[in-house]
Tab-separated table of C-alpha atoms in Angstrom:
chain	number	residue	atom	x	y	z
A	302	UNK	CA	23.088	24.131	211.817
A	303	UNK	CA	26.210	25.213	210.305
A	304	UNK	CA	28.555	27.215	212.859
A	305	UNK	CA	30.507	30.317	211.943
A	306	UNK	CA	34.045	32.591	213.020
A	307	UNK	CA	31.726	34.648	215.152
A	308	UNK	CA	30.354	31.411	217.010
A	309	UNK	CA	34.051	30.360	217.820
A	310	UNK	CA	34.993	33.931	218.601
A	311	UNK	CA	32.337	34.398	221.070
A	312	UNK	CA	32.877	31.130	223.120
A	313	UNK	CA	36.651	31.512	223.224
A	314	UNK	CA	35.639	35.016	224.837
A	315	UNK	CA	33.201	33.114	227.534
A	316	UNK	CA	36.025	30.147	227.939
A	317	UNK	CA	38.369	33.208	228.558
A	318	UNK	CA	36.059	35.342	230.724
A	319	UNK	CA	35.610	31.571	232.792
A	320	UNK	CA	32.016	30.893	231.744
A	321	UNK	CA	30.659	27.309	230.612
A	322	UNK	CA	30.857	26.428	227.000
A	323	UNK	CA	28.656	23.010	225.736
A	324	UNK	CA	30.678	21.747	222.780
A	325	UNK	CA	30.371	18.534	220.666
A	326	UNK	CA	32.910	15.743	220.915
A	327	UNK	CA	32.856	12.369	219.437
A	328	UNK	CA	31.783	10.822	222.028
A	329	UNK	CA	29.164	12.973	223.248
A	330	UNK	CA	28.210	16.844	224.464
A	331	UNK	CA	31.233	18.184	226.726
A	332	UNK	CA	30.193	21.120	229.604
A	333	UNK	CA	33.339	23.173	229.021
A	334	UNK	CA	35.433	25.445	230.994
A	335	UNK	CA	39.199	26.653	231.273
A	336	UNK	CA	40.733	24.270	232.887
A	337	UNK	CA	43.749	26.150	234.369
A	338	UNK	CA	40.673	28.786	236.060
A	339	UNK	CA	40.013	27.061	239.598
A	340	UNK	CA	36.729	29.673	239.652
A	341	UNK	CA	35.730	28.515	235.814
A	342	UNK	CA	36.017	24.615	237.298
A	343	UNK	CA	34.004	25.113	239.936
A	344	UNK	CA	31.531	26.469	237.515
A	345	UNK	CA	31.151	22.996	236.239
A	346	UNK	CA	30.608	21.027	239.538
A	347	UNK	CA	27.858	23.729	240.504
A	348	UNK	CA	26.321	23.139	236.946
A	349	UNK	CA	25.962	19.523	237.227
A	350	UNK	CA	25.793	18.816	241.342
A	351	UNK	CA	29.246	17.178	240.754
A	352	UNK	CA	31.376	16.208	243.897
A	353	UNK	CA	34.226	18.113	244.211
A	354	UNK	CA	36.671	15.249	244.348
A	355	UNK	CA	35.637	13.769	240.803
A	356	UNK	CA	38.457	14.632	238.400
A	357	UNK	CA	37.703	16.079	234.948
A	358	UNK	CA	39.625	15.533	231.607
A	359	UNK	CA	41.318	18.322	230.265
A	360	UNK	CA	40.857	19.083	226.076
A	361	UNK	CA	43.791	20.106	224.306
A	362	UNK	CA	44.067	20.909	220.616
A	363	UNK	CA	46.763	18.195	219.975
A	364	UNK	CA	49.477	16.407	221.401
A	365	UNK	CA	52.026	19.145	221.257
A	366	UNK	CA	50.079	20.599	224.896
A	367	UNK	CA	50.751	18.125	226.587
A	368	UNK	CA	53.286	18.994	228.211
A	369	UNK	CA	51.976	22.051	230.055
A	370	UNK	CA	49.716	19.494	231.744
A	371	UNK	CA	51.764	16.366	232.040
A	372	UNK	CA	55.086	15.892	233.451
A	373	UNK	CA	57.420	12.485	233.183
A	374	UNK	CA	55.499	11.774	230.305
A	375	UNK	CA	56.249	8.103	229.420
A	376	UNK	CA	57.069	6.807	225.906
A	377	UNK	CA	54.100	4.426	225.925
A	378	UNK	CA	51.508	7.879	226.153
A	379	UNK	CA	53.236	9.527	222.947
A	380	UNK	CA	53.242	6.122	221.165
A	381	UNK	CA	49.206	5.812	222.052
A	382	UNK	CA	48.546	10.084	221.337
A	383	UNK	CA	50.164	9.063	217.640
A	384	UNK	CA	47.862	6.739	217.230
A	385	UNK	CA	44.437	7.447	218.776
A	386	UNK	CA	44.607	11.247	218.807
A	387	UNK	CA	42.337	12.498	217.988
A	388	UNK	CA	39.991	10.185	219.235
A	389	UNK	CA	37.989	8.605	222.126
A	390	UNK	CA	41.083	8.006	224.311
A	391	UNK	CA	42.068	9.837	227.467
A	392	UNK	CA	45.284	8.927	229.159
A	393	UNK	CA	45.937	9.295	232.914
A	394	UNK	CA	49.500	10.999	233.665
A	395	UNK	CA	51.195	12.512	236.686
A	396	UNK	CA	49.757	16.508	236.840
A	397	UNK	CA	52.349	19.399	235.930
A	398	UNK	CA	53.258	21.671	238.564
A	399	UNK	CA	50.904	24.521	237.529
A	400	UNK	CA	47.904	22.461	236.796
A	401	UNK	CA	45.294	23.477	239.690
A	402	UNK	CA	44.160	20.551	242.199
A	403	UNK	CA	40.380	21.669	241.200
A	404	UNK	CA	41.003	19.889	237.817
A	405	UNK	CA	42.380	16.519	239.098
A	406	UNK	CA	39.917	16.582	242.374
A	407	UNK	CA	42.949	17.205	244.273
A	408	UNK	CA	44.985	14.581	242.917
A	409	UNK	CA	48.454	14.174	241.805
A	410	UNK	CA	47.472	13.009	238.142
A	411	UNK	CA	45.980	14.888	235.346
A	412	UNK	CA	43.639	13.237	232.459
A	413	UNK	CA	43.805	14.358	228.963
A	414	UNK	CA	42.481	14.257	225.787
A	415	UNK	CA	42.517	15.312	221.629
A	416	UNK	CA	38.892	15.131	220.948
A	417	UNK	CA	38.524	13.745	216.985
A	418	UNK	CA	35.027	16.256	216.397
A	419	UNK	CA	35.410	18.964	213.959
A	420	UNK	CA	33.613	21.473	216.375
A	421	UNK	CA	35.744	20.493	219.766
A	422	UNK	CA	38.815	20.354	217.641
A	423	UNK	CA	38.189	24.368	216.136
A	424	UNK	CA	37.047	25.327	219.291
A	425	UNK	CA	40.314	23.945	221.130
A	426	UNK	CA	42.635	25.418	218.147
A	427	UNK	CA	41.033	28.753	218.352
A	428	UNK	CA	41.333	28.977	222.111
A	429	UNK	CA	45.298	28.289	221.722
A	430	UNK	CA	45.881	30.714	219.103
A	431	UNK	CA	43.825	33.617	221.482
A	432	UNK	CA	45.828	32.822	224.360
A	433	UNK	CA	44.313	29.530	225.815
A	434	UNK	CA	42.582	30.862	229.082
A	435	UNK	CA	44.930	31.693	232.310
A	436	UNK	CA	48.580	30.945	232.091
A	437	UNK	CA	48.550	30.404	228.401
A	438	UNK	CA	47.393	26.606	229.326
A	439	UNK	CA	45.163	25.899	226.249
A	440	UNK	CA	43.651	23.439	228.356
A	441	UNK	CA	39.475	23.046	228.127
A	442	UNK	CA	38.067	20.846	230.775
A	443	UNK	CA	34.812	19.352	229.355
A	444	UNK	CA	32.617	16.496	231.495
A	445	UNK	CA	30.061	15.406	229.656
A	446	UNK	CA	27.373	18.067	230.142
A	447	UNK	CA	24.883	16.956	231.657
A	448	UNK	CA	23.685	16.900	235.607
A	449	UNK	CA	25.754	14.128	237.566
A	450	UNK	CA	24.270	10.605	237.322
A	451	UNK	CA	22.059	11.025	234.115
A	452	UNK	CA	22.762	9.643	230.774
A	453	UNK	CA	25.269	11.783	228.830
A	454	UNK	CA	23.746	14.069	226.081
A	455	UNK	CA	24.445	13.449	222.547
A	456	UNK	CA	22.612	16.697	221.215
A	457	UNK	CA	22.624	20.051	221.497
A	458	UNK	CA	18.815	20.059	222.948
A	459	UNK	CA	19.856	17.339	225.428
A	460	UNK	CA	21.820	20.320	227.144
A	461	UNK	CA	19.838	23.083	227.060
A	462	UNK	CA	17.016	20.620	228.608
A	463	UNK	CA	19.544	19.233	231.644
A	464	UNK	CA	21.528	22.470	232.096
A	465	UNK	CA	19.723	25.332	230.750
A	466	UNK	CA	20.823	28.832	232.066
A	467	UNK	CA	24.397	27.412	233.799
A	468	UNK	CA	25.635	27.278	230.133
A	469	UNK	CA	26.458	30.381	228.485
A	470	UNK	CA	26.560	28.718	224.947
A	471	UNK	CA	26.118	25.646	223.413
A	472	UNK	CA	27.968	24.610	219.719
A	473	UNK	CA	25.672	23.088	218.240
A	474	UNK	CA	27.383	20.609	216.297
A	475	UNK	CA	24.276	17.817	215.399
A	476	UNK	CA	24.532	14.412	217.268
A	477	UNK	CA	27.759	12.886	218.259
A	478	UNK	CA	28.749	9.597	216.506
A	479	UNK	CA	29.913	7.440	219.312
A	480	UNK	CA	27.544	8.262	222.164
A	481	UNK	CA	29.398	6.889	225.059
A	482	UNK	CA	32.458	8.378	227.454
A	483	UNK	CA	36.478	8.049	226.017
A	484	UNK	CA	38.098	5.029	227.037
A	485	UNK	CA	40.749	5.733	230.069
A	486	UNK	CA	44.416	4.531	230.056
A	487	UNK	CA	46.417	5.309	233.059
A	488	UNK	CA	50.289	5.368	232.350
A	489	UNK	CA	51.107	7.985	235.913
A	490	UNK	CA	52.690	4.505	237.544
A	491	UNK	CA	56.492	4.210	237.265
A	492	UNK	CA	56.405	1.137	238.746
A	493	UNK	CA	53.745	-0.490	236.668
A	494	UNK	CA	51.985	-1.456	233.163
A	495	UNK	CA	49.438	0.856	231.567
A	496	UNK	CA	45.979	0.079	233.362
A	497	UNK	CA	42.947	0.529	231.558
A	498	UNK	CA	40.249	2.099	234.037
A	499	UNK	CA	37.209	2.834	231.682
A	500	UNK	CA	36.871	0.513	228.629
């Protein structure tokens, strides 16, 4: 099915209001929420019986965020954004100042990501341009959206069977086309190489 303005509208006014959006990604179905909203996180871990201390990656709508969520940002993460973002590739960096603890599961780092689907990457542009949630963050955090320990959706149906009523809309944007989580870099060392955690 073939999404419209109105679609996009209406979930930037749930992201906004802190309720869960399901969006397509690449990789597969994401359970989205505004990441800068402690309230709208803890949405998510209710929805899929996540522990509290599990980081989530943050969505942003390009590389030109990343700053309002990173700080110290090394060389080595804007040579890898230029060239996998968008794209399956989330990079580990030390957290900003104003990005809440309930994102990172209370951690000092922050993950992030450019997601390379058409429907993610409207969604995440038309968030921005309304005012990207609290603080003006533009930030979407987006687990895959499904309940903790089963197999990531990769359709719309997938969600609405694992999550049902917890999800206030789902984009339905067909099947993804990789089907399996972004790979994780973490460059938040000063003293170290890049360390690949998830290939």
């Amino acid at each position: 099915m073939s999404l419209t303005a109105d679609d996009y509208t209406r979930a930037v006014e749930l992201l906004q209001a802190g309720q869960l959006v399901a969006f397509p990604t690449e990789t597969v179905y994401g359970l989205g929420a505004d990441a800068a909203n402690p309230q709208a996180v803890a949405r998510i871990f209710a929805a899929k019986g996540r522990p509290a201390d599990h980081p989530l990656i943050v969505h942003l709508a390009g590389a030109a965020y990343l700053e309002r969520w990173a700080v110290g940002v090394p060389a080595a993460a804007w040579e890898l954004a230029e060239a996998f973002w968008p794209g399956p590739l989330t990079l580990i960096l030390k957290r900003a100042a104003q990005v809440p603890y309930a994102v990172t599961g209370g951690q000092e780092t922050v993950g992030v990501r450019v997601p390379a689907h058409p429907v993610a990457l409207e969604l995440l542009r038309a968030y921005a341009r309304a005012g990207g949630g609290q603080g003006g963050m533009s930030g979407i955090a987006a687990p895959s959206a499904n309940r903790f320990g089963r197999i990531s959706p990769t359709d719309a149906a997938h969600v609405r069977e694992e999550l049902g009523d917890a999800v206030a809309l789902i984009l339905d944007g067909g099947r993804c086309a990789v089907g399996i989580e972004s790979t994780i870099i973490d460059l938040s060392r000063d003293d170290g190489p890049p360390r690949l955690l998830r290939p």
